[in-house]
Tab-separated table of C-alpha atoms and ligand atoms in Angstrom:
chain	number	residue	atom	x	y	z
A	161	MET	CA	-28.093	-11.516	-15.720
A	162	ASP	CA	-25.185	-14.241	-15.107
A	163	GLU	CA	-22.207	-13.141	-16.320
A	164	THR	CA	-19.403	-15.771	-18.103
A	165	ALA	CA	-15.954	-15.696	-18.291
A	166	ASP	CA	-12.591	-17.173	-18.433
A	167	ILE	CA	-11.888	-15.402	-15.355
A	168	ALA	CA	-12.961	-12.772	-12.322
A	169	VAL	CA	-11.010	-10.689	-10.775
A	170	VAL	CA	-13.176	-8.957	-7.820
A	171	GLY	CA	-11.285	-4.981	-6.683
A	172	GLY	CA	-10.495	-2.895	-8.829
A	173	GLY	CA	-7.275	-1.234	-6.954
A	174	MET	CA	-3.971	-0.523	-8.090
A	175	VAL	CA	-3.574	-4.297	-7.462
A	176	GLY	CA	-6.486	-5.860	-9.545
A	177	LEU	CA	-7.093	-3.458	-12.346
A	178	ALA	CA	-3.614	-4.194	-12.695
A	179	SER	CA	-4.322	-8.083	-13.031
A	180	ALA	CA	-7.561	-7.364	-15.257
A	181	ILE	CA	-5.468	-5.995	-17.766
A	182	ALA	CA	-2.229	-8.108	-18.214
A	183	LEU	CA	-5.263	-10.912	-18.511
A	184	ARG	CA	-6.121	-9.882	-20.334
A	185	ASP	CA	-3.495	-8.960	-23.040
A	186	ARG	CA	-2.978	-13.534	-22.801
A	187	GLY	CA	-7.068	-12.753	-24.285
A	188	LEU	CA	-8.614	-13.985	-21.029
A	189	ASP	CA	-12.193	-13.350	-21.668
A	190	VAL	CA	-11.802	-11.124	-18.070
A	191	VAL	CA	-14.967	-9.442	-15.973
A	192	LEU	CA	-13.638	-7.395	-13.108
A	193	CYS	CA	-16.072	-7.337	-10.203
A	194	ASP	CA	-16.347	-4.579	-8.115
A	195	PRO	CA	-18.301	-1.418	-6.495
A	196	GLY	CA	-16.734	1.171	-8.798
A	197	GLU	CA	-16.679	3.673	-6.178
A	198	ALA	CA	-13.283	5.689	-6.915
A	199	ARG	CA	-12.621	6.785	-3.249
A	200	ALA	CA	-12.934	3.486	-1.329
A	201	ARG	CA	-9.933	2.231	-3.003
A	202	THR	CA	-7.426	2.581	-1.285
A	203	SER	CA	-5.096	3.338	-3.909
A	204	TYR	CA	-6.942	6.448	-4.790
A	205	GLY	CA	-5.946	8.201	-1.345
A	206	ASN	CA	-2.231	7.334	-1.185
A	207	ALA	CA	0.919	9.008	-1.341
A	208	GLY	CA	2.482	7.980	-4.449
A	209	VAL	CA	5.450	6.644	-3.900
A	210	VAL	CA	6.857	3.644	-6.335
A	211	SER	CA	10.315	3.034	-4.968
A	212	ARG	CA	12.394	0.906	-5.507
A	213	GLY	CA	13.488	1.296	-1.809
A	214	SER	CA	10.834	0.350	-0.063
A	215	ILE	CA	11.793	-3.583	1.281
A	216	LEU	CA	11.717	-2.654	4.827
A	217	PRO	CA	8.230	-3.737	6.647
A	218	MET	CA	7.088	-2.219	9.923
A	219	ALA	CA	8.075	-4.565	12.038
A	220	SER	CA	10.967	-3.967	13.303
A	221	PRO	CA	13.609	-4.322	15.695
A	222	ALA	CA	12.952	-0.523	16.281
A	223	LEU	CA	9.659	-2.034	17.548
A	224	TRP	CA	10.705	-2.505	21.086
A	225	GLY	CA	11.672	0.590	21.602
A	226	LYS	CA	8.551	2.309	20.712
A	227	LEU	CA	6.483	-0.053	22.099
A	228	PRO	CA	5.594	2.051	25.191
A	229	ALA	CA	4.652	4.896	23.518
A	230	TYR	CA	2.800	3.145	21.424
A	231	LEU	CA	0.440	1.584	23.715
A	232	ARG	CA	-0.484	5.162	25.257
A	233	ASN	CA	-1.168	5.923	21.678
A	234	ALA	CA	1.558	8.680	22.067
A	235	ASP	CA	3.494	8.257	19.090
A	236	SER	CA	1.140	9.839	16.155
A	237	ALA	CA	2.629	6.758	13.741
A	238	LEU	CA	0.474	4.343	15.300
A	239	ARG	CA	-3.069	4.651	16.638
A	240	LEU	CA	-4.593	1.541	18.066
A	241	ARG	CA	-8.093	1.212	18.933
A	242	TYR	CA	-8.002	-1.214	21.526
A	243	THR	CA	-11.044	-3.011	21.632
A	244	HIS	CA	-11.004	-3.319	17.988
A	245	LEU	CA	-7.357	-5.689	19.753
A	246	PRO	CA	-9.011	-9.186	19.634
A	247	ARG	CA	-10.037	-9.359	16.200
A	248	ILE	CA	-6.130	-8.484	15.211
A	249	LEU	CA	-4.726	-11.092	17.563
A	250	PRO	CA	-3.367	-13.255	14.939
A	251	TYR	CA	-1.791	-10.221	12.794
A	252	ALA	CA	-0.722	-9.695	16.478
A	253	LEU	CA	1.193	-12.039	17.041
A	254	HIS	CA	3.186	-12.194	13.754
A	255	PHE	CA	3.239	-8.808	13.987
A	256	MET	CA	5.724	-9.392	16.821
A	257	ALA	CA	6.937	-12.013	15.603
A	258	ALA	CA	8.204	-10.320	11.874
A	259	ALA	CA	10.140	-7.898	14.290
A	260	ARG	CA	13.415	-8.941	14.366
A	261	GLU	CA	16.703	-8.416	12.171
A	262	SER	CA	16.758	-11.613	10.276
A	263	ARG	CA	13.563	-11.485	9.668
A	264	TRP	CA	13.874	-7.667	8.215
A	265	ARG	CA	16.665	-8.496	6.406
A	266	ALA	CA	14.420	-11.919	5.097
A	267	ALA	CA	11.683	-9.533	4.410
A	268	ALA	CA	13.245	-6.451	2.765
A	269	ALA	CA	15.754	-9.738	0.920
A	270	ALA	CA	12.226	-11.524	-0.720
A	271	LEU	CA	10.809	-7.807	-1.298
A	272	LEU	CA	13.037	-6.081	-4.044
A	273	PRO	CA	12.695	-7.922	-6.070
A	274	LEU	CA	9.575	-6.805	-6.304
A	275	THR	CA	9.959	-3.222	-5.611
A	276	GLY	CA	12.941	-3.242	-8.021
A	277	ALA	CA	10.367	-4.158	-10.907
A	278	ALA	CA	7.567	-1.648	-9.229
A	279	TYR	CA	9.236	1.712	-11.449
A	280	GLY	CA	9.554	-0.505	-14.482
A	281	ALA	CA	5.578	-1.818	-14.589
A	282	HIS	CA	4.847	1.823	-13.787
A	283	GLU	CA	6.592	3.723	-17.202
A	284	ARG	CA	4.793	0.952	-18.649
A	285	LEU	CA	1.427	1.205	-17.809
A	286	ALA	CA	1.216	4.639	-17.841
A	287	ALA	CA	2.607	4.139	-20.784
A	288	ARG	CA	-0.642	2.428	-22.008
A	289	ALA	CA	-3.715	4.058	-20.106
A	290	GLY	CA	-1.330	7.551	-20.829
A	291	THR	CA	-0.779	9.184	-17.176
A	292	THR	CA	2.869	8.958	-17.893
A	293	ASP	CA	2.757	12.965	-17.264
A	294	ARG	CA	1.703	12.012	-14.164
A	295	LEU	CA	4.806	9.562	-13.803
A	296	GLY	CA	8.566	11.218	-12.358
A	297	ARG	CA	11.875	9.948	-11.332
A	298	THR	CA	11.678	12.563	-8.174
A	299	GLY	CA	13.688	10.427	-5.885
A	300	TRP	CA	11.595	10.678	-2.326
A	301	LEU	CA	13.366	12.308	1.364
A	302	LYS	CA	13.117	10.809	5.204
A	303	VAL	CA	13.617	13.752	7.361
A	304	TYR	CA	14.612	13.894	10.085
A	305	ARG	CA	14.430	16.084	13.267
A	306	THR	CA	16.970	15.129	14.918
A	307	GLU	CA	20.446	13.598	15.735
A	308	ASP	CA	20.097	10.872	17.355
A	309	ALA	CA	16.676	9.760	15.310
A	310	PHE	CA	18.902	9.639	12.617
A	311	ALA	CA	21.101	7.949	13.831
A	312	ALA	CA	18.848	5.458	15.377
A	313	ALA	CA	17.851	4.238	11.551
A	314	ALA	CA	21.427	3.571	11.034
A	315	LEU	CA	20.689	-0.731	10.642
A	316	GLU	CA	17.745	0.314	8.111
A	317	ARG	CA	20.716	2.471	6.090
A	318	ASP	CA	23.131	-0.339	6.189
A	319	ILE	CA	19.972	-2.985	5.073
A	320	LEU	CA	19.596	-0.538	1.635
A	321	ALA	CA	23.396	-0.088	0.375
A	322	GLY	CA	23.555	-3.446	1.701
A	323	HIS	CA	20.957	-4.472	-0.961
A	324	GLY	CA	22.465	-1.563	-3.000
A	325	ILE	CA	19.916	0.803	-3.536
A	326	ALA	CA	20.828	4.712	-3.701
A	327	PHE	CA	20.364	7.543	-0.850
A	328	GLU	CA	22.745	10.784	-0.385
A	329	ILE	CA	22.732	12.129	3.327
A	330	LEU	CA	22.411	15.241	2.514
A	331	ASP	CA	23.069	17.826	6.211
A	332	GLY	CA	20.262	20.773	6.914
A	333	GLY	CA	21.594	22.739	5.044
A	334	ALA	CA	22.056	20.646	1.583
A	335	LEU	CA	18.179	19.645	2.445
A	336	ARG	CA	17.240	23.204	2.244
A	337	GLU	CA	18.429	23.974	-0.846
A	338	ALA	CA	17.269	20.397	-1.839
A	339	GLU	CA	13.692	20.454	-1.821
A	340	PRO	CA	13.703	24.781	-0.646
A	341	ALA	CA	10.047	24.400	0.060
A	342	LEU	CA	10.567	23.084	3.287
A	343	VAL	CA	11.135	25.762	6.025
A	344	ARG	CA	10.836	23.282	9.369
A	345	PRO	CA	14.600	22.718	10.666
A	346	PHE	CA	15.392	19.163	10.245
A	347	ALA	CA	19.166	17.717	10.985
A	348	ARG	CA	19.914	15.046	8.286
A	349	ALA	CA	17.391	14.082	5.877
A	350	MET	CA	18.056	10.743	3.070
A	351	LEU	CA	17.555	11.046	-0.490
A	352	LEU	CA	15.529	7.809	-2.602
A	353	THR	CA	17.400	8.759	-5.978
A	354	GLU	CA	16.056	6.295	-7.480
A	355	THR	CA	12.550	6.245	-6.191
A	356	GLY	CA	9.906	7.167	-8.081
A	357	SER	CA	5.570	8.907	-7.454
A	358	VAL	CA	2.893	9.317	-8.846
A	359	ARG	CA	0.440	12.903	-8.951
A	360	GLU	CA	-2.734	11.566	-7.837
A	361	PRO	CA	-2.765	7.752	-8.326
A	362	GLY	CA	-6.940	8.324	-8.071
A	363	ARG	CA	-6.111	9.881	-12.189
A	364	LEU	CA	-3.792	6.986	-12.641
A	365	VAL	CA	-6.661	4.238	-11.826
A	366	GLU	CA	-9.569	6.027	-13.453
A	367	ALA	CA	-6.991	5.308	-16.388
A	368	CYS	CA	-6.219	1.699	-15.399
A	369	GLU	CA	-10.574	1.746	-15.277
A	370	ALA	CA	-10.302	3.339	-19.307
A	371	LEU	CA	-7.452	1.221	-20.634
A	372	PHE	CA	-9.044	-1.899	-19.421
A	373	ALA	CA	-12.453	-1.405	-20.803
A	374	GLY	CA	-10.388	-0.464	-23.964
A	375	LEU	CA	-8.678	-4.191	-23.881
A	376	GLY	CA	-13.056	-4.981	-23.390
A	377	GLY	CA	-11.983	-6.391	-20.401
A	378	ARG	CA	-16.172	-6.371	-18.586
A	379	ARG	CA	-17.261	-4.875	-15.253
A	380	VAL	CA	-19.053	-6.122	-12.559
A	381	ARG	CA	-20.762	-3.308	-10.630
A	382	GLY	CA	-21.534	-4.364	-7.176
A	383	ALA	CA	-19.724	-6.094	-3.883
A	384	VAL	CA	-18.268	-9.660	-4.620
A	385	SER	CA	-20.707	-11.196	-0.949
A	386	ALA	CA	-19.548	-15.193	-1.099
A	387	LEU	CA	-16.645	-16.916	-3.529
A	388	ALA	CA	-18.089	-20.704	-3.663
A	389	PRO	CA	-15.558	-23.745	-5.699
A	390	GLU	CA	-18.773	-24.538	-8.431
A	391	GLY	CA	-18.646	-27.694	-11.552
A	392	GLY	CA	-14.870	-27.326	-11.404
A	393	GLY	CA	-14.865	-23.974	-12.130
A	394	TRP	CA	-16.355	-20.827	-9.387
A	395	ARG	CA	-20.301	-18.849	-8.683
A	396	VAL	CA	-18.230	-14.745	-8.187
A	397	GLY	CA	-21.645	-14.251	-6.564
A	398	LEU	CA	-22.267	-9.985	-5.747
A	399	GLY	CA	-26.182	-9.964	-3.839
A	400	ASP	CA	-28.340	-12.035	-6.714
A	401	ARG	CA	-26.251	-11.864	-9.535
A	402	ALA	CA	-23.361	-13.979	-10.304
A	403	VAL	CA	-20.558	-14.005	-12.256
A	404	ARG	CA	-19.290	-18.119	-13.188
A	405	ALA	CA	-15.368	-18.291	-14.191
A	406	ARG	CA	-13.503	-21.222	-14.542
A	407	GLN	CA	-11.319	-19.002	-12.582
A	408	VAL	CA	-10.762	-15.849	-9.589
A	409	VAL	CA	-8.392	-14.019	-8.498
A	410	LEU	CA	-9.198	-11.966	-4.668
A	411	ALA	CA	-8.473	-8.274	-5.068
A	412	ALA	CA	-10.528	-7.028	-2.872
A	413	GLY	CA	-7.359	-4.544	-1.319
A	414	ALA	CA	-8.264	-4.745	3.212
A	415	ALA	CA	-11.295	-6.565	2.075
A	416	SER	CA	-9.547	-9.566	0.657
A	417	GLY	CA	-9.164	-11.512	4.730
A	418	GLY	CA	-13.565	-11.147	4.979
A	419	LEU	CA	-14.251	-13.339	1.651
A	420	ALA	CA	-11.722	-15.624	2.531
A	421	HIS	CA	-12.590	-16.525	5.480
A	422	GLY	CA	-15.520	-17.321	3.743
A	423	LEU	CA	-13.653	-20.394	2.183
A	424	GLY	CA	-12.120	-21.217	5.185
A	425	TYR	CA	-9.436	-18.932	5.051
A	426	ARG	CA	-8.661	-17.355	8.491
A	427	PHE	CA	-5.443	-14.880	7.488
A	428	ALA	CA	-3.105	-13.207	9.612
A	429	VAL	CA	-4.272	-10.021	8.232
A	430	ALA	CA	-5.827	-6.168	9.297
A	431	ALA	CA	-7.236	-3.718	7.792
A	432	GLU	CA	-4.064	-0.398	8.787
A	433	ARG	CA	-6.695	2.880	8.345
A	434	GLY	CA	-4.552	5.778	7.278
A	435	TYR	CA	-5.140	9.610	6.973
A	436	HIS	CA	-5.438	12.541	3.513
A	437	ARG	CA	-5.796	15.598	3.484
A	438	HIS	CA	-4.474	18.760	-0.013
A	439	TYR	CA	-4.072	22.310	1.353
A	440	ALA	CA	-2.867	24.688	-0.998
A	441	LEU	CA	1.008	25.639	-0.676
A	442	HIS	CA	0.456	29.387	0.334
A	443	PRO	CA	2.006	31.102	-3.519
A	444	ASP	CA	5.933	32.275	-1.858
A	445	SER	CA	7.038	28.843	-0.977
A	446	PRO	CA	8.373	27.149	-4.119
A	447	PRO	CA	7.276	24.318	-5.075
A	448	LEU	CA	7.845	20.635	-3.236
A	449	THR	CA	9.637	18.806	-5.868
A	450	ARG	CA	8.959	14.922	-4.313
A	451	PRO	CA	7.325	13.049	-1.652
A	452	VAL	CA	9.077	13.525	1.749
A	453	LEU	CA	7.987	11.509	4.626
A	454	ASP	CA	8.794	13.638	7.760
A	455	THR	CA	10.580	10.503	10.749
A	456	GLY	CA	9.547	12.702	13.634
A	457	ALA	CA	5.935	13.283	12.857
A	458	GLY	CA	4.815	9.661	11.382
A	459	SER	CA	3.304	11.109	8.717
A	460	ILE	CA	4.164	12.431	4.662
A	461	LEU	CA	3.725	15.465	2.444
A	462	SER	CA	3.572	14.416	-1.252
A	463	PRO	CA	2.880	16.901	-3.915
A	464	MET	CA	-0.272	16.513	-5.896
A	465	GLY	CA	0.252	18.781	-9.009
A	466	GLU	CA	-1.254	23.385	-8.857
A	467	GLY	CA	0.805	23.854	-6.178
A	468	ARG	CA	-1.345	20.588	-3.338
A	469	VAL	CA	0.137	18.746	-1.104
A	470	ARG	CA	-1.778	15.986	0.286
A	471	VAL	CA	-0.652	14.701	4.141
A	472	LEU	CA	-1.401	11.512	5.195
A	473	SER	CA	-1.192	10.094	8.505
A	474	GLY	CA	0.071	7.727	9.925
A	475	VAL	CA	-1.480	4.112	10.716
A	476	GLU	CA	-4.736	3.531	13.213
A	477	LEU	CA	-5.150	-0.043	13.634
A	478	ASN	CA	-9.020	-0.280	13.412
A	479	ALA	CA	-12.167	-1.751	11.854
A	480	ARG	CA	-12.543	-1.015	8.652
A	481	GLY	CA	-15.353	0.304	8.640
A	482	ALA	CA	-15.835	2.258	11.937
A	483	ALA	CA	-16.304	5.631	12.277
A	484	PRO	CA	-13.393	8.053	11.595
A	485	ASP	CA	-10.791	8.781	14.473
A	486	HIS	CA	-9.852	12.158	12.787
A	487	THR	CA	-7.036	12.393	15.839
A	488	GLN	CA	-3.664	11.420	13.403
A	489	ILE	CA	-4.492	13.406	10.507
A	490	GLU	CA	-5.140	16.545	12.680
A	491	ALA	CA	-1.499	15.930	14.386
A	492	ALA	CA	-0.483	15.085	11.021
A	493	SER	CA	-1.513	18.557	9.702
A	494	ARG	CA	-0.399	21.140	12.324
A	495	GLU	CA	3.314	19.046	11.780
A	496	ALA	CA	2.768	19.710	8.247
A	497	ALA	CA	2.100	23.564	8.434
A	498	GLY	CA	6.009	23.802	9.938
A	499	THR	CA	7.108	21.905	8.384
A	500	LEU	CA	5.681	23.929	4.516
A	501	ARG	CA	3.385	26.997	4.416
A	502	LEU	CA	0.232	25.901	3.946
A	503	GLY	CA	-2.706	28.106	3.193
A	504	GLY	CA	-6.113	26.266	4.666
A	505	PRO	CA	-7.154	23.162	3.682
A	506	LEU	CA	-8.987	22.447	0.417
A	507	ASP	CA	-11.217	19.286	1.845
A	508	ASN	CA	-14.216	19.468	3.562
A	509	GLU	CA	-13.171	16.063	5.637
A	510	PRO	CA	-9.985	13.645	5.369
A	511	TRP	CA	-10.297	11.075	3.059
A	512	LEU	CA	-9.950	7.644	5.114
A	513	GLY	CA	-9.044	4.280	2.752
A	514	SER	CA	-7.890	0.859	4.704
A	515	ARG	CA	-4.463	-0.282	3.544
A	516	PRO	CA	-3.962	-4.224	2.801
A	517	ALA	CA	-1.815	-5.057	6.144
A	518	THR	CA	-0.194	-8.100	6.097
A	519	PRO	CA	1.948	-8.845	10.177
A	520	ASP	CA	5.384	-9.771	8.143
A	521	GLY	CA	4.813	-6.251	4.991
A	522	MET	CA	5.165	-8.989	1.549
A	523	PRO	CA	2.389	-9.618	-0.328
A	524	VAL	CA	0.169	-12.525	-0.150
A	525	ILE	CA	0.419	-13.479	-4.221
A	526	GLY	CA	-0.270	-16.271	-5.008
A	527	ARG	CA	-2.139	-19.899	-4.719
A	528	ALA	CA	-5.121	-21.074	-3.256
A	529	PRO	CA	-3.663	-23.756	-1.064
A	530	ARG	CA	-7.184	-25.633	-0.504
A	531	HIS	CA	-9.342	-24.415	-4.232
A	532	ASP	CA	-7.593	-25.024	-7.484
A	533	GLY	CA	-8.672	-22.475	-10.081
A	534	LEU	CA	-7.970	-19.225	-7.535
A	535	ILE	CA	-5.258	-16.929	-6.635
A	536	PHE	CA	-5.062	-14.434	-3.498
A	537	ALA	CA	-3.564	-11.148	-4.803
A	538	PHE	CA	-3.505	-8.136	-2.346
A	539	GLY	CA	-1.657	-7.395	1.390
A	540	HIS	CA	0.002	-4.675	-0.665
A	541	GLY	CA	0.104	-2.594	3.230
A	542	HIS	CA	1.931	0.427	2.596
A	543	ILE	CA	3.564	-0.403	-1.221
A	544	GLY	CA	0.833	-1.786	-3.126
A	545	LEU	CA	0.368	0.730	-4.832
A	546	SER	CA	3.867	0.838	-6.238
A	547	THR	CA	3.750	-2.651	-6.318
A	548	GLY	CA	0.506	-3.397	-8.330
A	549	PRO	CA	1.164	-3.602	-11.708
A	550	ILE	CA	4.097	-5.972	-11.278
A	551	THR	CA	1.683	-8.201	-8.947
A	552	GLY	CA	-1.020	-7.783	-12.439
A	553	GLU	CA	1.931	-10.081	-14.461
A	554	ILE	CA	2.753	-11.962	-11.579
A	555	VAL	CA	-1.313	-12.635	-11.382
A	556	ALA	CA	-1.574	-13.145	-15.404
A	557	ASP	CA	1.470	-15.264	-15.011
A	558	LEU	CA	0.229	-17.712	-12.680
A	559	ALA	CA	-3.707	-17.993	-14.175
A	560	THR	CA	-2.169	-18.870	-16.999
A	561	GLY	CA	0.291	-21.141	-15.685
A	562	ARG	CA	3.359	-19.476	-15.992
A	563	ASP	CA	6.658	-19.448	-13.934
A	564	PRO	CA	6.187	-15.822	-12.484
A	565	ALA	CA	9.928	-14.121	-13.839
A	566	ILE	CA	9.565	-12.404	-9.264
A	567	PRO	CA	10.521	-15.540	-6.570
A	568	ILE	CA	6.853	-15.348	-4.997
A	569	ALA	CA	7.439	-18.372	-1.608
A	570	PRO	CA	7.865	-15.609	0.054
A	571	PHE	CA	4.941	-14.412	-0.209
A	572	ALA	CA	2.502	-17.377	0.239
A	573	PRO	CA	-0.412	-17.557	1.908
A	574	GLU	CA	-0.144	-20.383	3.696
A	575	ARG	CA	2.652	-18.340	6.686
A	576	LEU	CA	-0.310	-16.338	7.271
A	577	LEU	CA	-2.814	-18.579	7.543
A	578	ARG	CA	-1.081	-20.451	10.486
A	579	TRP	CA	0.345	-19.366	13.926
A	580	PRO	CA	3.298	-17.769	13.851
A	581	ARG	CA	6.352	-19.499	15.997
A	582	LEU	CA	7.618	-16.463	18.290
A	583	LEU	CA	11.064	-17.897	19.679
B	25	LIG	C1	-2.506	7.346	3.584
B	25	LIG	C2	-1.922	5.847	2.493
B	25	LIG	C3	-0.631	5.845	2.325
B	25	LIG	C4	-0.007	5.006	0.861
B	25	LIG	N1	1.194	5.301	0.268
B	25	LIG	C5	1.298	4.779	0.121
B	25	LIG	C6	2.436	5.001	-1.404
B	25	LIG	O1	3.191	6.173	-1.384
B	25	LIG	N2	3.169	3.779	-2.610
B	25	LIG	C7	2.718	2.831	-2.604
B	25	LIG	O2	3.203	2.200	-2.734
B	25	LIG	N3	1.608	2.501	-1.527
B	25	LIG	C8	0.932	3.368	-0.815
B	25	LIG	N4	-0.105	3.422	-0.215
B	25	LIG	C9	-1.417	1.246	0.095
B	25	LIG	C10	-1.457	1.790	-1.213
B	25	LIG	O3	-2.500	2.595	-1.388
B	25	LIG	C11	-2.524	-0.035	-1.337
B	25	LIG	O4	-1.805	-1.242	-1.202
B	25	LIG	C12	-2.224	-0.227	-2.248
B	25	LIG	O5	-3.582	0.580	-3.172
B	25	LIG	C13	-3.582	-1.229	-1.915
B	25	LIG	O6	-4.607	-1.657	-3.841
B	25	LIG	P1	-5.710	-2.915	-3.509
B	25	LIG	O7	-5.955	-2.787	-5.236
B	25	LIG	O8	-4.656	-3.990	-2.994
B	25	LIG	O9	-6.539	-2.423	-2.967
B	25	LIG	P2	-8.072	-0.964	-2.749
B	25	LIG	O10	-6.879	0.120	-4.315
B	25	LIG	O11	-8.054	0.009	-1.467
B	25	LIG	O12	-8.982	-1.667	-4.505
B	25	LIG	C14	-9.326	-2.288	-3.259
B	25	LIG	C15	-10.884	-2.637	-4.455
B	25	LIG	O13	-11.642	-3.839	-3.907
B	25	LIG	C16	-12.899	-2.948	-3.462
B	25	LIG	N5	-13.843	-4.245	-1.882
B	25	LIG	C17	-13.745	-3.760	-1.185
B	25	LIG	N6	-15.050	-5.912	-1.033
B	25	LIG	C18	-15.123	-6.068	-1.930
B	25	LIG	C19	-15.821	-6.307	-2.531
B	25	LIG	N7	-16.954	-7.490	-1.058
B	25	LIG	N8	-16.499	-7.283	-3.341
B	25	LIG	C20	-15.769	-6.143	-5.171
B	25	LIG	N9	-14.984	-5.031	-4.688
B	25	LIG	C21	-14.300	-5.397	-3.267
B	25	LIG	C22	-12.575	-2.677	-3.547
B	25	LIG	O14	-13.893	-1.435	-3.828
B	25	LIG	C23	-11.500	-1.604	-4.005
B	25	LIG	O15	-11.424	-0.718	-5.742
B	25	LIG	C24	-0.270	4.173	1.257
B	25	LIG	C25	-1.803	3.635	1.599
B	25	LIG	C26	-2.491	4.952	2.800
B	25	LIG	C27	-3.946	4.612	3.404
C-alpha cells in the first residue's frame, strides 16, 4: 500500500533521523524511508567525536607535500583504488582546487557556526532520546609522534586559535599525565578541550529511531529506488511501493549522489570509506578517557565504554559497494597495539562504512536548484555525527519556510554541480 505524507525523509542515519524528528516537532506528517540496517549507517560506526574545532577539511594546503605518498598508497591516512578514479574525477578535481590556504580558511569560517552549534544540538537530542549518559565533554586529542609533525600542523593551530577554538599543547610528559592509557611516547599533543564525544553512536541512532516513532513518525523499510516529481509533489519509489509527499529530504548519506543523479544532478561527491574494529583494553591499563587521533598512523582510537576501544581507519577512495580491503584497518590495529595495551579483537570482521564526502569538506544543505519541494541534506563527510542534529534543525527550517539560524549559503548544492576553478 502506498503511503502519503507532508514530507518524506530518505535515509535514516544521523542526518535523516534528526531531520525527521525536527520536522515532527514542527507538526509535519513525516515518513522516513530507510532499509533499517543498523550497520549500513555510517552513523553507526564512527569515532563519536562532536567537536567545535572540526572545521578543517581534508583538502588542505598540506595535500601537495603528501601527494607523492598518497599516490603510492604509502600513507595509511589515504588509500586510493586507481580503477575507481575515473568515476570520481569531478570530486578529485574539486578536491585539488579546495586544497589552498585561502579556501581552507574560508571553509573553516563557513563551518564554524555549524560545528559551534553541534554540541548544544546533541545535548538537546540526547536529553529527549534518553542517551545523555553516552554524551560527555571529554575533549579530544591529536597526538604527534615527532616535533616535525607537530611543527607541520602550525597553520591548523593558527586557524583554530583565530576562531577562538580552545586547545592546550601538551609535551610528552604532560600527555602521559593527561591520558595515561597511551604507552607510546609522543612528542606533542593538542588537547581540544571544548570537544565532546558520544560513546557508541549506534545506540544514539537507535534511540533517535525510538524517539521519532514516539513522536508519531512513520517509517517505511526499504531502499528508495527513484525520486520523481508528481502532481505538484513527489513520488518516492521503493520498488513496487511508493510514498507520496509534498516535500522530500534527501539524506541518504553516501547514497545521496546516486539518487540525485536520477533527477539530473551530477554532484562532485565520493564515498570516503572507513573501517573500525573493537579491542579490549588490557585489564591493567588505565581507561582511555577520550578519542585520540594518532596523526602518525592516520587513525583514531575511541573509547566505547566497558574497556572497549574502537580503532578507526583513514580514508579509502573506492566504490561504495566494492569488497572490503582490510589493509588500512590492519595497519591501524598494529599501530594501536603499540599505542595502547590491547587484548585481542572483539569482532570477527572489521566494520566498513562510507563517509558521504564532498571535496571541500562542507555538507550540501539547501533547496534543490531545479526542483520545488526537494531539500538536500548530505555530504557531511568526517563531521556528520557531530553536525547531524543541527542539520536536522536547519532542514526543518527550510521545509517550513523559515530562515535557518545558521548561514547555509556556503553549503549550497550549486557549488558541486559545476566544474571547479583550478586556477
Ligand atoms: C571511520 C569513520 C569515523 C568517523 N568519525 C566521525 C566522528 O568522530 N565524528 C563525526 O561527526 N563524524 C564521523 N564520521 C562521519 C560520520 O559517521 C558521517 O558523516 C555520518 O554518519 C553521516 O550521516 P548520514 O546520516 O548522512 O549517513 P548514514 O549514517 O550513512 O545514513 C544514511 C542512511 O541512508 C540509508 N540509505 C542508503 N541508500 C538508501 C536508499 N536508496 N533509500 C533509503 N535509504 C537509503 C542508509 O541505509 C543509511 O541508513 C566518521 C566516519 C567514518 C567512516
